[in-house]
């Protein structure tokens, strides 16, 4: 045997036996079709299944047969003597088995089974191989709509939501499928609400029918003479006249058909006029048929003019056709399905805009204004129904507040979209009434909008939950639950809002008072959680009001305890900041009467402590601004003095306003009516007057306007004293105040001060000249430093004398230039280039001469060999050649002086060498 294990082959089972399927059907069908009216007997079904064994076998084995239907026809209703329905006395329910799907218009219910696989196998359970759905005795449109709307569509959306993020390639296809299913649901709803318009049949006289048939065989139009002698028969003409009268009655069943738009949905109104259009067009085709035309021609030939002339006017067909055609300019392609198929509140908002945009077509029709108002009211009812359907998927009073708030915001967006479009629509209606001069409509120009009740209820819910969340927040701070919340979050409970904290906290960690408050809040909210807030009926409104009343009764007890704790904490506060810090914990509850009463008790104490803080602020203001740390900080940050002083004053004013605002936030807007409060308000107003920055600004304006900051020549020569006495110095004629002017203007504008045009113009000019002035200052400073280097190293003076003359020529030119010269920019650029070139040449000359003199010193100390002297002299020559290439001036005379220094050093070496040689020659050494 091989060491490997043999893999067993999968067993192949055969088709199931019909008895297996029959047993399954006997268990499932009676349970599914059970109703209050009658319970079908299992024996009856068992007999029917036995008689249809061949169908069951075919359904099991035939891969082409996918569906099996079991239809139960219910007995007809009877009446007992007391008037109640009775089925017992009638015939029993009957069953039928069909392959495929069969619709039975009689009073019947059924179950439709479908196979998951081509063949039903015997070794698998029937449950895993079959799917089924039930069919009620209602309209198939209603049944299919319920399946699509309440089962298929939600299942698909739930699956998409669950698998979101796993597959992204089919997102567009998923969206398209969702839209198609929503459209299908709306279409089925449309078919349910479609108002049946009777299909009229016009009966024909046999003689007329025969004449039309004969003319058709001959390929011509029938004429009155085709009826032969009947044309003069009074009996025949009377019969035709009666027949035309019956046609008039039948056609008027359609042309006089009306619908009350104030009832039902907008879809029903739209469907009515669209269906009416189809019905009238069918009637027009019948009116223009050869039989009708021949009948009327025969009556005309028989001189029955009264009947023929009044026929069209009596039926009202043409008039109604024109009316319906006109109305359908508005009703055709009406986008009501966008609203009915919307599966989110954002899509509802979009649908509202689309619907009202379509309603603008009202201008092009004669659709009555009162009917348009009723249509909008019907759309409002549809909006209410759709929003309730979407909102009922959320338990608004149970869902966490962090999830509740976005839902309410989306609802508010819907209502805002409606209001915006509604205003435009009412304006349109007013314009139409002016054109029609329909004065009688002014009295009825009011809308009864059904969704307003929902809007009011949602606003109540939003305010209630917001206040409750604030209460929970205060409790979490006051009763020391913040630490408990952090502990719960660290444990990974995922509790985020204060409501979640209250629900998830450990009660054994609280003292008796805290535990009682927490329980009261929880029990108070439980009174509201059990009520359906979206029930807008009279009973629902009463239940909501009762629940709110019970909630308020319990919360009053909690507020009393919180107020007591507030009094204790305020009594131990040492200054205004501590009191405000305590108040900040309770600020969400200032509207509560108990908390407001506790605050009033400490009003005088709070005002007195705020007054002390304002006095400290006043002492700080009495200091000179230049002596404050703020001034030093502004100097470091390059903020000019006037702007920084105004900023400082505004900071003090902001602190003063903050103190007073905090007092008002705690004590209310009427705090100034109190005696101490009035004094505090007067002190604050007096201090604000001193902090007014306008006097400082006006003084600065006068000072700037009295000066001419930017004028005259660009250079100035001033006398300065130094260690060597007095000397003349070249400076840039640019006032320091001019430099700060632009910064002052920029900062003052940012603080919303109005700068006069003259100062603004001066600032703009200073801003334009400022770069040139700074460049000139830097250039002059560079020139002075370079000249100082030449003074310290006098040996290079001849070499750079020409360059210095060039700079001085520029200075000579610049002395005659003014700030408003058109040559200013080019001069500044060229002068800067010349000075920086001069600096570069001086630095280079210093570098070369330093090397040359170092090498000359090396001639006096190097080895006394020709190669050493030659090498040093070659290096000196290279440096001199470099200076020659750089076009330094007076190089020849400077080299001659350099040669003399070299010669002097070499002569000293030669004299020393001769003396040494002499000493050796005479034998001294």
PDB file of N, CA, C and O in Angstrom, residues 469-517:
ATOM      1  N   UNK A 469     -28.666  67.538  27.383  1.00  0.00           N
ATOM      2  CA  UNK A 469     -27.226  67.297  27.270  1.00  0.00           C
ATOM      3  C   UNK A 469     -26.441  68.313  28.111  1.00  0.00           C
ATOM      4  O   UNK A 469     -25.443  67.974  28.734  1.00  0.00           O
ATOM      5  N   UNK A 470     -26.907  69.575  28.117  1.00  0.00           N
ATOM      6  CA  UNK A 470     -26.263  70.577  28.965  1.00  0.00           C
ATOM      7  C   UNK A 470     -26.376  70.198  30.439  1.00  0.00           C
ATOM      8  O   UNK A 470     -25.415  70.325  31.202  1.00  0.00           O
ATOM      9  N   UNK A 471     -27.556  69.738  30.829  1.00  0.00           N
ATOM     10  CA  UNK A 471     -27.757  69.311  32.212  1.00  0.00           C
ATOM     11  C   UNK A 471     -26.829  68.159  32.557  1.00  0.00           C
ATOM     12  O   UNK A 471     -26.201  68.134  33.615  1.00  0.00           O
ATOM     13  N   UNK A 472     -26.728  67.191  31.661  1.00  0.00           N
ATOM     14  CA  UNK A 472     -25.828  66.069  31.878  1.00  0.00           C
ATOM     15  C   UNK A 472     -24.385  66.553  32.005  1.00  0.00           C
ATOM     16  O   UNK A 472     -23.612  66.065  32.831  1.00  0.00           O
ATOM     17  N   UNK A 473     -24.010  67.538  31.159  1.00  0.00           N
ATOM     18  CA  UNK A 473     -22.650  68.066  31.201  1.00  0.00           C
ATOM     19  C   UNK A 473     -22.361  68.719  32.542  1.00  0.00           C
ATOM     20  O   UNK A 473     -21.289  68.535  33.123  1.00  0.00           O
ATOM     21  N   UNK A 474     -23.310  69.506  33.040  1.00  0.00           N
ATOM     22  CA  UNK A 474     -23.118  70.156  34.337  1.00  0.00           C
ATOM     23  C   UNK A 474     -23.017  69.120  35.444  1.00  0.00           C
ATOM     24  O   UNK A 474     -22.178  69.230  36.348  1.00  0.00           O
ATOM     25  N   UNK A 475     -23.847  68.101  35.369  1.00  0.00           N
ATOM     26  CA  UNK A 475     -23.806  67.063  36.393  1.00  0.00           C
ATOM     27  C   UNK A 475     -22.454  66.352  36.378  1.00  0.00           C
ATOM     28  O   UNK A 475     -21.876  66.044  37.421  1.00  0.00           O
ATOM     29  N   UNK A 476     -21.919  66.104  35.174  1.00  0.00           N
ATOM     30  CA  UNK A 476     -20.628  65.421  35.084  1.00  0.00           C
ATOM     31  C   UNK A 476     -19.502  66.267  35.665  1.00  0.00           C
ATOM     32  O   UNK A 476     -18.505  65.734  36.138  1.00  0.00           O
ATOM     33  N   UNK A 477     -19.686  67.610  35.656  1.00  0.00           N
ATOM     34  CA  UNK A 477     -18.666  68.476  36.270  1.00  0.00           C
ATOM     35  C   UNK A 477     -18.927  68.666  37.753  1.00  0.00           C
ATOM     36  O   UNK A 477     -18.043  68.517  38.589  1.00  0.00           O
ATOM     37  N   UNK A 478     -20.170  69.007  38.093  1.00  0.00           N
ATOM     38  CA  UNK A 478     -20.489  69.345  39.473  1.00  0.00           C
ATOM     39  C   UNK A 478     -20.394  68.138  40.385  1.00  0.00           C
ATOM     40  O   UNK A 478     -19.884  68.205  41.497  1.00  0.00           O
ATOM     41  N   UNK A 479     -20.893  67.011  39.933  1.00  0.00           N
ATOM     42  CA  UNK A 479     -20.892  65.806  40.765  1.00  0.00           C
ATOM     43  C   UNK A 479     -19.639  64.961  40.559  1.00  0.00           C
ATOM     44  O   UNK A 479     -19.639  63.765  40.818  1.00  0.00           O
ATOM     45  N   UNK A 480     -18.578  65.596  39.994  1.00  0.00           N
ATOM     46  CA  UNK A 480     -17.262  64.969  39.877  1.00  0.00           C
ATOM     47  C   UNK A 480     -17.300  63.699  39.045  1.00  0.00           C
ATOM     48  O   UNK A 480     -16.704  62.676  39.386  1.00  0.00           O
ATOM     49  N   UNK A 481     -18.017  63.765  37.917  1.00  0.00           N
ATOM     50  CA  UNK A 481     -18.091  62.603  37.045  1.00  0.00           C
ATOM     51  C   UNK A 481     -17.050  62.656  35.930  1.00  0.00           C
ATOM     52  O   UNK A 481     -16.910  61.698  35.180  1.00  0.00           O
ATOM     53  N   UNK A 482     -16.356  63.784  35.801  1.00  0.00           N
ATOM     54  CA  UNK A 482     -15.368  63.897  34.723  1.00  0.00           C
ATOM     55  C   UNK A 482     -14.274  62.851  34.877  1.00  0.00           C
ATOM     56  O   UNK A 482     -13.845  62.222  33.909  1.00  0.00           O
ATOM     57  N   UNK A 483     -13.800  62.662  36.122  1.00  0.00           N
ATOM     58  CA  UNK A 483     -12.760  61.657  36.350  1.00  0.00           C
ATOM     59  C   UNK A 483     -13.292  60.253  36.071  1.00  0.00           C
ATOM     60  O   UNK A 483     -12.603  59.404  35.508  1.00  0.00           O
ATOM     61  N   UNK A 484     -14.557  60.040  36.461  1.00  0.00           N
ATOM     62  CA  UNK A 484     -15.180  58.754  36.169  1.00  0.00           C
ATOM     63  C   UNK A 484     -15.264  58.511  34.665  1.00  0.00           C
ATOM     64  O   UNK A 484     -15.027  57.404  34.184  1.00  0.00           O
ATOM     65  N   UNK A 485     -15.585  59.574  33.893  1.00  0.00           N
ATOM     66  CA  UNK A 485     -15.696  59.436  32.439  1.00  0.00           C
ATOM     67  C   UNK A 485     -14.357  59.082  31.829  1.00  0.00           C
ATOM     68  O   UNK A 485     -14.266  58.233  30.942  1.00  0.00           O
ATOM     69  N   UNK A 486     -13.293  59.734  32.284  1.00  0.00           N
ATOM     70  CA  UNK A 486     -11.962  59.421  31.750  1.00  0.00           C
ATOM     71  C   UNK A 486     -11.578  57.989  32.052  1.00  0.00           C
ATOM     72  O   UNK A 486     -10.980  57.302  31.221  1.00  0.00           O
ATOM     73  N   UNK A 487     -11.917  57.516  33.250  1.00  0.00           N
ATOM     74  CA  UNK A 487     -11.599  56.138  33.595  1.00  0.00           C
ATOM     75  C   UNK A 487     -12.334  55.159  32.693  1.00  0.00           C
ATOM     76  O   UNK A 487     -11.773  54.174  32.214  1.00  0.00           O
ATOM     77  N   UNK A 488     -13.633  55.473  32.416  1.00  0.00           N
ATOM     78  CA  UNK A 488     -14.404  54.593  31.537  1.00  0.00           C
ATOM     79  C   UNK A 488     -13.851  54.596  30.124  1.00  0.00           C
ATOM     80  O   UNK A 488     -13.777  53.559  29.463  1.00  0.00           O
ATOM     81  N   UNK A 489     -13.429  55.753  29.644  1.00  0.00           N
ATOM     82  CA  UNK A 489     -12.889  55.838  28.290  1.00  0.00           C
ATOM     83  C   UNK A 489     -11.546  55.131  28.192  1.00  0.00           C
ATOM     84  O   UNK A 489     -11.224  54.509  27.189  1.00  0.00           O
ATOM     85  N   UNK A 490     -10.731  55.215  29.268  1.00  0.00           N
ATOM     86  CA  UNK A 490      -9.455  54.515  29.262  1.00  0.00           C
ATOM     87  C   UNK A 490      -9.643  53.001  29.252  1.00  0.00           C
ATOM     88  O   UNK A 490      -8.803  52.260  28.756  1.00  0.00           O
ATOM     89  N   UNK A 491     -10.783  52.565  29.815  1.00  0.00           N
ATOM     90  CA  UNK A 491     -11.070  51.128  29.806  1.00  0.00           C
ATOM     91  C   UNK A 491     -11.588  50.647  28.465  1.00  0.00           C
ATOM     92  O   UNK A 491     -11.866  49.474  28.287  1.00  0.00           O
ATOM     93  N   UNK A 492     -11.720  51.599  27.495  1.00  0.00           N
ATOM     94  CA  UNK A 492     -12.134  51.213  26.144  1.00  0.00           C
ATOM     95  C   UNK A 492     -13.622  51.010  25.992  1.00  0.00           C
ATOM     96  O   UNK A 492     -14.069  50.256  25.141  1.00  0.00           O
ATOM     97  N   UNK A 493     -14.421  51.713  26.839  1.00  0.00           N
ATOM     98  CA  UNK A 493     -15.871  51.546  26.713  1.00  0.00           C
ATOM     99  C   UNK A 493     -16.429  52.275  25.511  1.00  0.00           C
ATOM    100  O   UNK A 493     -17.530  52.013  25.083  1.00  0.00           O
ATOM    101  N   UNK A 494     -15.654  53.252  25.007  1.00  0.00           N
ATOM    102  CA  UNK A 494     -16.124  53.985  23.835  1.00  0.00           C
ATOM    103  C   UNK A 494     -17.198  55.005  24.142  1.00  0.00           C
ATOM    104  O   UNK A 494     -17.875  55.493  23.267  1.00  0.00           O
ATOM    105  N   UNK A 495     -17.389  55.370  25.450  1.00  0.00           N
ATOM    106  CA  UNK A 495     -18.406  56.348  25.799  1.00  0.00           C
ATOM    107  C   UNK A 495     -17.864  57.727  25.514  1.00  0.00           C
ATOM    108  O   UNK A 495     -16.807  58.100  25.993  1.00  0.00           O
ATOM    109  N   UNK A 496     -18.600  58.494  24.733  1.00  0.00           N
ATOM    110  CA  UNK A 496     -18.080  59.793  24.290  1.00  0.00           C
ATOM    111  C   UNK A 496     -18.863  60.960  24.863  1.00  0.00           C
ATOM    112  O   UNK A 496     -18.289  61.936  25.299  1.00  0.00           O
ATOM    113  N   UNK A 497     -20.183  60.910  24.849  1.00  0.00           N
ATOM    114  CA  UNK A 497     -20.976  62.045  25.297  1.00  0.00           C
ATOM    115  C   UNK A 497     -21.275  61.904  26.778  1.00  0.00           C
ATOM    116  O   UNK A 497     -21.146  60.831  27.377  1.00  0.00           O
ATOM    117  N   UNK A 498     -21.729  63.038  27.359  1.00  0.00           N
ATOM    118  CA  UNK A 498     -22.030  63.008  28.787  1.00  0.00           C
ATOM    119  C   UNK A 498     -23.202  62.090  29.090  1.00  0.00           C
ATOM    120  O   UNK A 498     -23.278  61.500  30.166  1.00  0.00           O
ATOM    121  N   UNK A 499     -24.124  61.978  28.188  1.00  0.00           N
ATOM    122  CA  UNK A 499     -25.239  61.034  28.388  1.00  0.00           C
ATOM    123  C   UNK A 499     -24.710  59.613  28.498  1.00  0.00           C
ATOM    124  O   UNK A 499     -25.148  58.830  29.347  1.00  0.00           O
ATOM    125  N   UNK A 500     -23.731  59.273  27.634  1.00  0.00           N
ATOM    126  CA  UNK A 500     -23.130  57.944  27.702  1.00  0.00           C
ATOM    127  C   UNK A 500     -22.415  57.737  29.028  1.00  0.00           C
ATOM    128  O   UNK A 500     -22.412  56.642  29.591  1.00  0.00           O
ATOM    129  N   UNK A 501     -21.789  58.809  29.556  1.00  0.00           N
ATOM    130  CA  UNK A 501     -21.081  58.697  30.832  1.00  0.00           C
ATOM    131  C   UNK A 501     -22.057  58.361  31.944  1.00  0.00           C
ATOM    132  O   UNK A 501     -21.831  57.481  32.777  1.00  0.00           O
ATOM    133  N   UNK A 502     -23.196  59.097  31.970  1.00  0.00           N
ATOM    134  CA  UNK A 502     -24.197  58.848  33.009  1.00  0.00           C
ATOM    135  C   UNK A 502     -24.717  57.422  32.920  1.00  0.00           C
ATOM    136  O   UNK A 502     -24.911  56.734  33.921  1.00  0.00           O
ATOM    137  N   UNK A 503     -24.925  56.940  31.672  1.00  0.00           N
ATOM    138  CA  UNK A 503     -25.469  55.592  31.491  1.00  0.00           C
ATOM    139  C   UNK A 503     -24.444  54.532  31.869  1.00  0.00           C
ATOM    140  O   UNK A 503     -24.799  53.459  32.360  1.00  0.00           O
ATOM    141  N   UNK A 504     -23.140  54.807  31.638  1.00  0.00           N
ATOM    142  CA  UNK A 504     -22.142  53.759  31.799  1.00  0.00           C
ATOM    143  C   UNK A 504     -21.343  53.810  33.077  1.00  0.00           C
ATOM    144  O   UNK A 504     -20.434  53.020  33.266  1.00  0.00           O
ATOM    145  N   UNK A 505     -21.623  54.761  33.975  1.00  0.00           N
ATOM    146  CA  UNK A 505     -20.798  54.936  35.167  1.00  0.00           C
ATOM    147  C   UNK A 505     -21.094  53.839  36.203  1.00  0.00           C
ATOM    148  O   UNK A 505     -22.143  53.207  36.195  1.00  0.00           O
ATOM    149  N   UNK A 506     -20.148  53.664  37.099  1.00  0.00           N
ATOM    150  CA  UNK A 506     -20.309  52.720  38.204  1.00  0.00           C
ATOM    151  C   UNK A 506     -20.941  53.458  39.380  1.00  0.00           C
ATOM    152  O   UNK A 506     -20.329  54.364  39.969  1.00  0.00           O
ATOM    153  N   UNK A 507     -22.131  53.066  39.749  1.00  0.00           N
ATOM    154  CA  UNK A 507     -22.868  53.811  40.759  1.00  0.00           C
ATOM    155  C   UNK A 507     -22.224  53.686  42.144  1.00  0.00           C
ATOM    156  O   UNK A 507     -22.377  54.576  42.975  1.00  0.00           O
ATOM    157  N   UNK A 508     -21.476  52.608  42.399  1.00  0.00           N
ATOM    158  CA  UNK A 508     -20.914  52.433  43.738  1.00  0.00           C
ATOM    159  C   UNK A 508     -19.778  53.412  44.022  1.00  0.00           C
ATOM    160  O   UNK A 508     -19.339  53.556  45.162  1.00  0.00           O
ATOM    161  N   UNK A 509     -19.280  54.126  42.967  1.00  0.00           N
ATOM    162  CA  UNK A 509     -18.226  55.103  43.163  1.00  0.00           C
ATOM    163  C   UNK A 509     -18.763  56.459  43.606  1.00  0.00           C
ATOM    164  O   UNK A 509     -17.991  57.363  43.900  1.00  0.00           O
ATOM    165  N   UNK A 510     -20.085  56.658  43.641  1.00  0.00           N
ATOM    166  CA  UNK A 510     -20.676  57.941  43.983  1.00  0.00           C
ATOM    167  C   UNK A 510     -21.210  57.905  45.405  1.00  0.00           C
ATOM    168  O   UNK A 510     -21.581  56.845  45.942  1.00  0.00           O
ATOM    169  N   UNK A 511     -21.269  59.122  46.026  1.00  0.00           N
ATOM    170  CA  UNK A 511     -21.887  59.182  47.336  1.00  0.00           C
ATOM    171  C   UNK A 511     -23.405  59.195  47.176  1.00  0.00           C
ATOM    172  O   UNK A 511     -23.933  59.194  46.069  1.00  0.00           O
ATOM    173  N   UNK A 512     -24.104  59.205  48.299  1.00  0.00           N
ATOM    174  CA  UNK A 512     -25.559  59.060  48.265  1.00  0.00           C
ATOM    175  C   UNK A 512     -26.216  60.214  47.516  1.00  0.00           C
ATOM    176  O   UNK A 512     -27.147  60.013  46.733  1.00  0.00           O
ATOM    177  N   UNK A 513     -25.726  61.461  47.738  1.00  0.00           N
ATOM    178  CA  UNK A 513     -26.337  62.626  47.074  1.00  0.00           C
ATOM    179  C   UNK A 513     -26.121  62.561  45.560  1.00  0.00           C
ATOM    180  O   UNK A 513     -27.038  62.801  44.767  1.00  0.00           O
ATOM    181  N   UNK A 514     -24.884  62.219  45.160  1.00  0.00           N
ATOM    182  CA  UNK A 514     -24.591  62.133  43.735  1.00  0.00           C
ATOM    183  C   UNK A 514     -25.398  61.031  43.072  1.00  0.00           C
ATOM    184  O   UNK A 514     -25.929  61.190  41.961  1.00  0.00           O
ATOM    185  N   UNK A 515     -25.497  59.882  43.749  1.00  0.00           N
ATOM    186  CA  UNK A 515     -26.247  58.756  43.197  1.00  0.00           C
ATOM    187  C   UNK A 515     -27.717  59.110  43.011  1.00  0.00           C
ATOM    188  O   UNK A 515     -28.337  58.754  42.002  1.00  0.00           O
ATOM    189  N   UNK A 516     -28.279  59.873  43.940  1.00  0.00           N
ATOM    190  CA  UNK A 516     -29.682  60.259  43.843  1.00  0.00           C
ATOM    191  C   UNK A 516     -29.902  61.191  42.658  1.00  0.00           C
ATOM    192  O   UNK A 516     -30.879  61.044  41.916  1.00  0.00           O
ATOM    193  N   UNK A 517     -28.965  62.124  42.447  1.00  0.00           N
ATOM    194  CA  UNK A 517     -29.096  63.052  41.323  1.00  0.00           C
ATOM    195  C   UNK A 517     -29.008  62.318  39.993  1.00  0.00           C
ATOM    196  O   UNK A 517     -29.775  62.577  39.052  1.00  0.00           O
TER     197      UNK A 517
END
